[in-house]
Short mmCIF file of C-alpha atoms and ligand atoms in Angstrom, two decimals:
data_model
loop_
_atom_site.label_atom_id
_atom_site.label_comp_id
_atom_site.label_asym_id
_atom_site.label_seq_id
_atom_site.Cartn_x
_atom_site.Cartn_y
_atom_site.Cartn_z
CA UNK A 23 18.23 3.32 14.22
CA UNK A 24 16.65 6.70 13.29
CA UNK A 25 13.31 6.73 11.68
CA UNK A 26 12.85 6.64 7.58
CA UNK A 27 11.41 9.90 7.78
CA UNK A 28 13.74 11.82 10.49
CA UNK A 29 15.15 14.02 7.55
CA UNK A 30 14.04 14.94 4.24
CA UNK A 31 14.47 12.19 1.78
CA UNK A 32 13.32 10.89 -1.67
CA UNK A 33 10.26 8.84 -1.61
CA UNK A 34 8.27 6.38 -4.49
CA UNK A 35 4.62 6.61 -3.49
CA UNK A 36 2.38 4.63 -5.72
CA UNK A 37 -1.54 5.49 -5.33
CA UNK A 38 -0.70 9.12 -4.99
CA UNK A 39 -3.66 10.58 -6.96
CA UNK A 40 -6.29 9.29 -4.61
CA UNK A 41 -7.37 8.27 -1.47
CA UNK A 42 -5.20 7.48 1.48
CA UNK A 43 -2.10 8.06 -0.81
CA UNK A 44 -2.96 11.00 -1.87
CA UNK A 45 -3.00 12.00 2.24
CA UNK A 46 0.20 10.37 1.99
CA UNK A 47 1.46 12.43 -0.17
CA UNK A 48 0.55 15.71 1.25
CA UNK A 49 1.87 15.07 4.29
CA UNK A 50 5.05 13.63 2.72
CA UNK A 51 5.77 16.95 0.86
CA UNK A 52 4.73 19.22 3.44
CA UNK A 53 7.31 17.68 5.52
CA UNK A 54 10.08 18.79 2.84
CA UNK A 55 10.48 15.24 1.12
CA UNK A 56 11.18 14.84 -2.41
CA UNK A 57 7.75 12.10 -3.88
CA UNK A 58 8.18 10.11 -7.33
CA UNK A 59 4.47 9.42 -8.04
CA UNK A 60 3.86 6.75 -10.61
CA UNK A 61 -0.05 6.48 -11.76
CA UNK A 62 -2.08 6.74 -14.65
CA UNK A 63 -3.75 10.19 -13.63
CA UNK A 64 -0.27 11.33 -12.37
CA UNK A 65 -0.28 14.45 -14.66
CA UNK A 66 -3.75 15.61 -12.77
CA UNK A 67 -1.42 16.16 -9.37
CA UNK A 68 -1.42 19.50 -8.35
CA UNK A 69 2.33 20.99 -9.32
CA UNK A 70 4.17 20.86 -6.19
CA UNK A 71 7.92 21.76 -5.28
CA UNK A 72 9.33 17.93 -4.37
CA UNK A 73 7.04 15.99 -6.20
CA UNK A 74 7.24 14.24 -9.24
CA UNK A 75 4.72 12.84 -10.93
CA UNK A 76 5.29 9.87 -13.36
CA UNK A 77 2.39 8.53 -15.55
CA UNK A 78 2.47 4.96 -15.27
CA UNK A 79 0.27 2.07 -15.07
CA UNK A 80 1.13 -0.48 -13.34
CA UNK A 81 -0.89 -3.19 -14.30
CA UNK A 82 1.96 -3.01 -16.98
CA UNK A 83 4.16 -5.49 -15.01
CA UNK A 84 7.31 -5.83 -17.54
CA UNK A 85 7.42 -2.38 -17.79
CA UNK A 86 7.88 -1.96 -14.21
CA UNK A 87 11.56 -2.93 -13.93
CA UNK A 88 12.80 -0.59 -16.30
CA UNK A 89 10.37 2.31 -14.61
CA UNK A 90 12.24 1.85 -11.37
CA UNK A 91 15.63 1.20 -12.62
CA UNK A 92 14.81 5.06 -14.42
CA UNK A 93 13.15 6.55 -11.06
CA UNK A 94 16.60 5.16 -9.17
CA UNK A 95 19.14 6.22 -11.50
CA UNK A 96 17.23 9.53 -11.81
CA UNK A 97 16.84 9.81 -8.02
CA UNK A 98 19.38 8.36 -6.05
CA UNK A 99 18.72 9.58 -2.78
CA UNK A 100 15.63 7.16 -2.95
CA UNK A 101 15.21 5.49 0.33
CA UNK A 102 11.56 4.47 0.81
CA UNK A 103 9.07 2.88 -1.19
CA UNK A 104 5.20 3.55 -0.48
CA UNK A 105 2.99 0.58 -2.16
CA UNK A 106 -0.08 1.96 -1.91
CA UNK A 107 -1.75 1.86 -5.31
CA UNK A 108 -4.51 -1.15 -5.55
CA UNK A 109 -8.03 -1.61 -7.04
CA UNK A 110 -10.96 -3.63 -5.63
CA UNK A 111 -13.96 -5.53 -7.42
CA UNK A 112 -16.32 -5.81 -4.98
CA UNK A 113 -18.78 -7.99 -6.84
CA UNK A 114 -20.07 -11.87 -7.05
CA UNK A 115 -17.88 -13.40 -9.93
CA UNK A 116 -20.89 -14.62 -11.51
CA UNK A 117 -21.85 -10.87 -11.93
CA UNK A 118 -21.53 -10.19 -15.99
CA UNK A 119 -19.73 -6.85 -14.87
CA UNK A 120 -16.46 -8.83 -13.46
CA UNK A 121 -14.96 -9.14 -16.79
CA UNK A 122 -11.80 -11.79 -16.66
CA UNK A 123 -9.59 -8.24 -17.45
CA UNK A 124 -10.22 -6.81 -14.03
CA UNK A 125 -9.55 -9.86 -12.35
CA UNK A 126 -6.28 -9.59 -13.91
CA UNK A 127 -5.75 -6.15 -13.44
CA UNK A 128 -6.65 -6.54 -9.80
CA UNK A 129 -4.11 -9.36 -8.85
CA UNK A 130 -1.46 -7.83 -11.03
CA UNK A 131 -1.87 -4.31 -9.05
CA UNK A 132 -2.27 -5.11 -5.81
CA UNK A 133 0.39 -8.24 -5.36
CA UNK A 134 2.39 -8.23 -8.41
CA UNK A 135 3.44 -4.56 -9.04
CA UNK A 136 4.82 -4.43 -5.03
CA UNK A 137 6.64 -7.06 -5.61
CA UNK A 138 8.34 -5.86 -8.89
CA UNK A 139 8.98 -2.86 -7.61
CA UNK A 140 10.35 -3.95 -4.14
CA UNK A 141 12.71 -6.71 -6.56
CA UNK A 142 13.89 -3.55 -8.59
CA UNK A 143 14.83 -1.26 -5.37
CA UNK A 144 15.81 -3.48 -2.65
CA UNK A 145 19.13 -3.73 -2.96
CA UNK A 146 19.73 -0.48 -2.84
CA UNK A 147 17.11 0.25 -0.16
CA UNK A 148 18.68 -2.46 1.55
CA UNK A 149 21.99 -0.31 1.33
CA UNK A 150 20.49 3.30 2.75
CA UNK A 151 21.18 3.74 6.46
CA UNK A 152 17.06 4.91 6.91
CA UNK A 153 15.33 2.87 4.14
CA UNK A 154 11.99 1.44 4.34
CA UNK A 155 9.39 -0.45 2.49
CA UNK A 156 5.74 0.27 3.60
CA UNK A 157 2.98 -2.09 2.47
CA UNK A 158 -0.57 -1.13 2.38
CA UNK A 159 -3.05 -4.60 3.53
CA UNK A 160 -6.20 -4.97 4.88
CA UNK A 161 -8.38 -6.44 7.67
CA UNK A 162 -9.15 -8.55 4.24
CA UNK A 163 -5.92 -10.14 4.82
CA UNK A 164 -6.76 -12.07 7.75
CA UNK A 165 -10.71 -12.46 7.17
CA UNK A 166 -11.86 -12.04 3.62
CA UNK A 167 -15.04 -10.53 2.37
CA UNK A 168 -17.61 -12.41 0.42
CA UNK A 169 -17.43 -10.27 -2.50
CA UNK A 170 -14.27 -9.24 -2.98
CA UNK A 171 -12.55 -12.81 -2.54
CA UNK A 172 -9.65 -12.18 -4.87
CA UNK A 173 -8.74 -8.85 -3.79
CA UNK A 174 -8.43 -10.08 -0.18
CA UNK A 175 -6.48 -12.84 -1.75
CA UNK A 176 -4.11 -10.07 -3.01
CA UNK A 177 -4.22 -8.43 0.71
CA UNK A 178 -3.42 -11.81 2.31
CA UNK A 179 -0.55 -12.63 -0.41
CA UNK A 180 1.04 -8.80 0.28
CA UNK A 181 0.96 -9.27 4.04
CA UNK A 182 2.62 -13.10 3.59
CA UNK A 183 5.15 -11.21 0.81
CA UNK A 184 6.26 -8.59 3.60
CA UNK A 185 6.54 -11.01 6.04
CA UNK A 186 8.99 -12.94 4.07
CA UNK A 187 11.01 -10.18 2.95
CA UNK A 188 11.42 -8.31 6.53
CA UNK A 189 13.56 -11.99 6.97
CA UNK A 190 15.31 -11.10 3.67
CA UNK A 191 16.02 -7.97 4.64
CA UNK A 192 16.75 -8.36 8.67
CA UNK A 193 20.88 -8.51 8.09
CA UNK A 194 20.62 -4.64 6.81
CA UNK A 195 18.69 -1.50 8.53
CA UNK A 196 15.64 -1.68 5.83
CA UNK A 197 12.00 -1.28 7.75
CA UNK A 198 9.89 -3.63 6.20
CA UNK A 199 6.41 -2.37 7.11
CA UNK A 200 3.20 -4.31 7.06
CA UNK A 201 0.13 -1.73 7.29
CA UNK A 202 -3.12 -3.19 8.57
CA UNK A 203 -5.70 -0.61 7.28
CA UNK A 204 -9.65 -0.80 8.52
CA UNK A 205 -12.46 0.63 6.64
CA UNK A 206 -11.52 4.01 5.29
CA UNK A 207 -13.67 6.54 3.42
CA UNK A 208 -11.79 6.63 0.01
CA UNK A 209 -13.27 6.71 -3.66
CA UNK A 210 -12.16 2.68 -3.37
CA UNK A 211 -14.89 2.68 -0.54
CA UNK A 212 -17.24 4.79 -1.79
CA UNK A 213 -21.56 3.94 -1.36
CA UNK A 214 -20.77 1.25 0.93
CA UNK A 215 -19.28 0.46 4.77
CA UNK A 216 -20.20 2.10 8.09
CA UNK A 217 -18.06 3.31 10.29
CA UNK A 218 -15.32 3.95 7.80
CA UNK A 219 -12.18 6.62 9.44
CA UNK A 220 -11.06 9.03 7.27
CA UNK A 221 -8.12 9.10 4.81
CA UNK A 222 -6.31 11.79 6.66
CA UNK A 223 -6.50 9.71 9.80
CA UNK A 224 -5.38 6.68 8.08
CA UNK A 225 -2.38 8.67 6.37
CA UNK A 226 -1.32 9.98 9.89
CA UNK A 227 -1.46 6.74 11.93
CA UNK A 228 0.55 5.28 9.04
CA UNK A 229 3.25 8.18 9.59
CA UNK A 230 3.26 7.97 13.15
CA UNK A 231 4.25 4.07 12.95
CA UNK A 232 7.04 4.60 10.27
CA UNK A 233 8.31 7.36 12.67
CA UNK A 234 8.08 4.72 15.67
CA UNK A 235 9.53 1.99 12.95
CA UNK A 236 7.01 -0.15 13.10
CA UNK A 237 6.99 -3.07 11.66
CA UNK A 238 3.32 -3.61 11.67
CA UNK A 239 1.26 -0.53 11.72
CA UNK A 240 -2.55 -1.50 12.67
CA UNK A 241 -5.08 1.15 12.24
CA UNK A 242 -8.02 1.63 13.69
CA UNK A 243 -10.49 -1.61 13.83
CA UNK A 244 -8.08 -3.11 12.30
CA UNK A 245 -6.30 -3.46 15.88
CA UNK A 246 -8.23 -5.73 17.52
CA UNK A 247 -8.23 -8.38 14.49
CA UNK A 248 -4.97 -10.21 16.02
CA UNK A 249 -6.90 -10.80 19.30
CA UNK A 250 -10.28 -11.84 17.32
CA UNK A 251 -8.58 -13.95 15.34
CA UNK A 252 -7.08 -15.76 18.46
CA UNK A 253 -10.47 -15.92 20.45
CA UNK A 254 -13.65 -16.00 17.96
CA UNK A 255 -12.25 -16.44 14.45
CA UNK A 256 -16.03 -17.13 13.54
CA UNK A 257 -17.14 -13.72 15.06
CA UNK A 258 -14.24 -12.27 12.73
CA UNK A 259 -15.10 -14.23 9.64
CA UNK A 260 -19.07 -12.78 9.99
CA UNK A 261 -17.92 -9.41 11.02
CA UNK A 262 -15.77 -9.27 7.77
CA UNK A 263 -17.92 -11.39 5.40
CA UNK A 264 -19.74 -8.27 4.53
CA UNK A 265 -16.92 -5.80 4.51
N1 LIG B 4 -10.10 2.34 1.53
C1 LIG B 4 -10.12 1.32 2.39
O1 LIG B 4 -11.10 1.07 3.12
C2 LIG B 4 -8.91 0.43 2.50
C3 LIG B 4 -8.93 -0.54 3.49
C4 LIG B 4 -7.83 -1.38 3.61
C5 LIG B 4 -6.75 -1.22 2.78
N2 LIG B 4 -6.76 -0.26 1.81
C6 LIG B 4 -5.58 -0.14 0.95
O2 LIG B 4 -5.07 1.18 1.00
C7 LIG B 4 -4.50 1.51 -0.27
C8 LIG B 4 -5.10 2.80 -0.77
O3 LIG B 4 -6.49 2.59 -0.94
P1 LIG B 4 -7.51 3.78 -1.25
O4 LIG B 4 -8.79 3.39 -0.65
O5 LIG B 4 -6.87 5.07 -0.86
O6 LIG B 4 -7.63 3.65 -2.82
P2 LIG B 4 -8.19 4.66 -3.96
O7 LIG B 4 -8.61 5.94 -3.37
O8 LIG B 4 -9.16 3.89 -4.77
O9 LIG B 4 -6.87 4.93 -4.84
C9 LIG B 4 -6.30 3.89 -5.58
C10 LIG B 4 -4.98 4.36 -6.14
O10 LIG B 4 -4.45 3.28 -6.94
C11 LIG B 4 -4.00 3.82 -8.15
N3 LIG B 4 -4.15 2.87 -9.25
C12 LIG B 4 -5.28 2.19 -9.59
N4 LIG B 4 -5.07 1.49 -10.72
C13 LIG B 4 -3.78 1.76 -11.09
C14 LIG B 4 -2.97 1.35 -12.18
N5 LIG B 4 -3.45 0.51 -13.12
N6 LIG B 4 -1.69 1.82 -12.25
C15 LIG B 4 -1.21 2.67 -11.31
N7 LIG B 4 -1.92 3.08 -10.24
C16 LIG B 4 -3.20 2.64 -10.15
C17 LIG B 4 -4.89 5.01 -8.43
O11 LIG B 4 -4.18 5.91 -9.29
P3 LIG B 4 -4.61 6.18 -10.80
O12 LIG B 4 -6.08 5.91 -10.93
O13 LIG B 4 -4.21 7.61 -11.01
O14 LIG B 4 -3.77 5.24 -11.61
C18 LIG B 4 -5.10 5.58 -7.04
O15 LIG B 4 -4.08 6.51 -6.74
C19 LIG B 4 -4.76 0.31 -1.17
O16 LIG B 4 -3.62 -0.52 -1.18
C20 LIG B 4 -5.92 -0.40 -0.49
O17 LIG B 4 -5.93 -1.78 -0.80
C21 LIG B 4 -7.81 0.58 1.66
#
């Protein structure tokens, strides 16, 4: 099977205005794909030929069906879905500044909107000869952080979520893509972590393993956590606790 990316193709990228998906996208439309960008700071994206932005927030969960049924019928060459858009609260939930809205937010972002939008494409993604469904996780996912419990909940319930789906999807050529990111310097990471990688180098490792059709794409740090995990889970657990 040729990879998702071999020739130029239509693209939803959520988390395009920052970070590691804004890398993404770059790269993406540099290589001649066409980029529906859904985010609330969309209209700030620098006007680009192949890219359209969307403003969209997608802590708005019903609205999300009818936002990709629009992107699809607008775009039907659509063959790969990028979720990369997630927030983290990386504070005690007994700190005054975790108001019970963020929590909500948070889970709805990072494992709720994925799997709206993945119920709203797959079919047809399922039905493209080169489609693929990427999934940005974390190291989080297999050893959570102290402060930050829910949103490695969200990383761990994404990761589980792709899992299940690359069996849903196995009878048809999809790629169902699990990305296991490490520390990377991003406005989500900013005044705390050492030894973070940067964005860019995140964005291209993540390219590299669509282009290879990986199915898990581990990055960095994050490579050795399968093999920690396996010998000293506790060294993992202490290593991450602090993330
Ligand atoms: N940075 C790390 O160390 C790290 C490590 C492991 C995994 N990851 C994962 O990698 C991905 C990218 O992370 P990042 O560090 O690049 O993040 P980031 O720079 O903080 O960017 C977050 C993105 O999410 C979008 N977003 C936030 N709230 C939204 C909303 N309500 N509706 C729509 N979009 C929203 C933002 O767009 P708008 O603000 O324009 O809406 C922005 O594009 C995430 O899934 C993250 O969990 C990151």
């Amino acid at each position: 099977m040729s990879s998702p990316l071999a020739r130029p193709t239509t693209i939803l990228l959520t988390g395009a205005t920052s970070g590691i998906g804004a890398e993404l996208l770059t790269r993406l439309l540099d290589a001649g794909h066409t980029v529906l960008a859904p985010a609330r700071r969309a209209a700030h994206l620098p006007a680009r030929a192949g890219l359209h932005p969307v403003t969209a927030d997608l802590t708005d969960l019903p609205a999300i069906p009818t936002l990709a049924a629009g992107l699809l019928a607008d775009h039907p060459a659509l063959s790969i879905l990028i979720n990369a858009a997630a927030v983290q609260h990386a504070r005690p939930l007994t700190d005054p500044a975790t108001r019970p809205t963020d929590l909500i937010a948070e889970a709805a972002l990072n494992l709720a909107a994925p799997a709206l939008l993945t119920q709203a494409l797959l079919a047809h993604l399922m039905r493209q000869p080169a489609g693929a469904i990427l999934n940005l996780s974390s190291g989080l996912a297999i050893f959570p952080k102290e402060q930050g419990g829910l949103y490695s909940a969200t990383k761990a319930g994404l990761s589980s979520f792709t899992t299940s789906l690359r069996w849903q999807a196995e009878a048809s050529p999809l790629l169902v893509t699990e990305v296991l990111l490490p520390l990377v310097d991003t406005p989500m990471t900013a005044g705390r972590g050492r030894g973070k990688i940067p964005a860019a180098t995140a964005a291209e490792a993540i390219l590299t393993g669509i282009a290879a059709r990986r199915t898990v794409i581990r990055v960095g740090a994050a490579r050795a956590l399968p093999l920690i995990r396996t010998l000293a889970p506790g060294l993992g657990a202490r290593l991450l606790r602090g993330a």
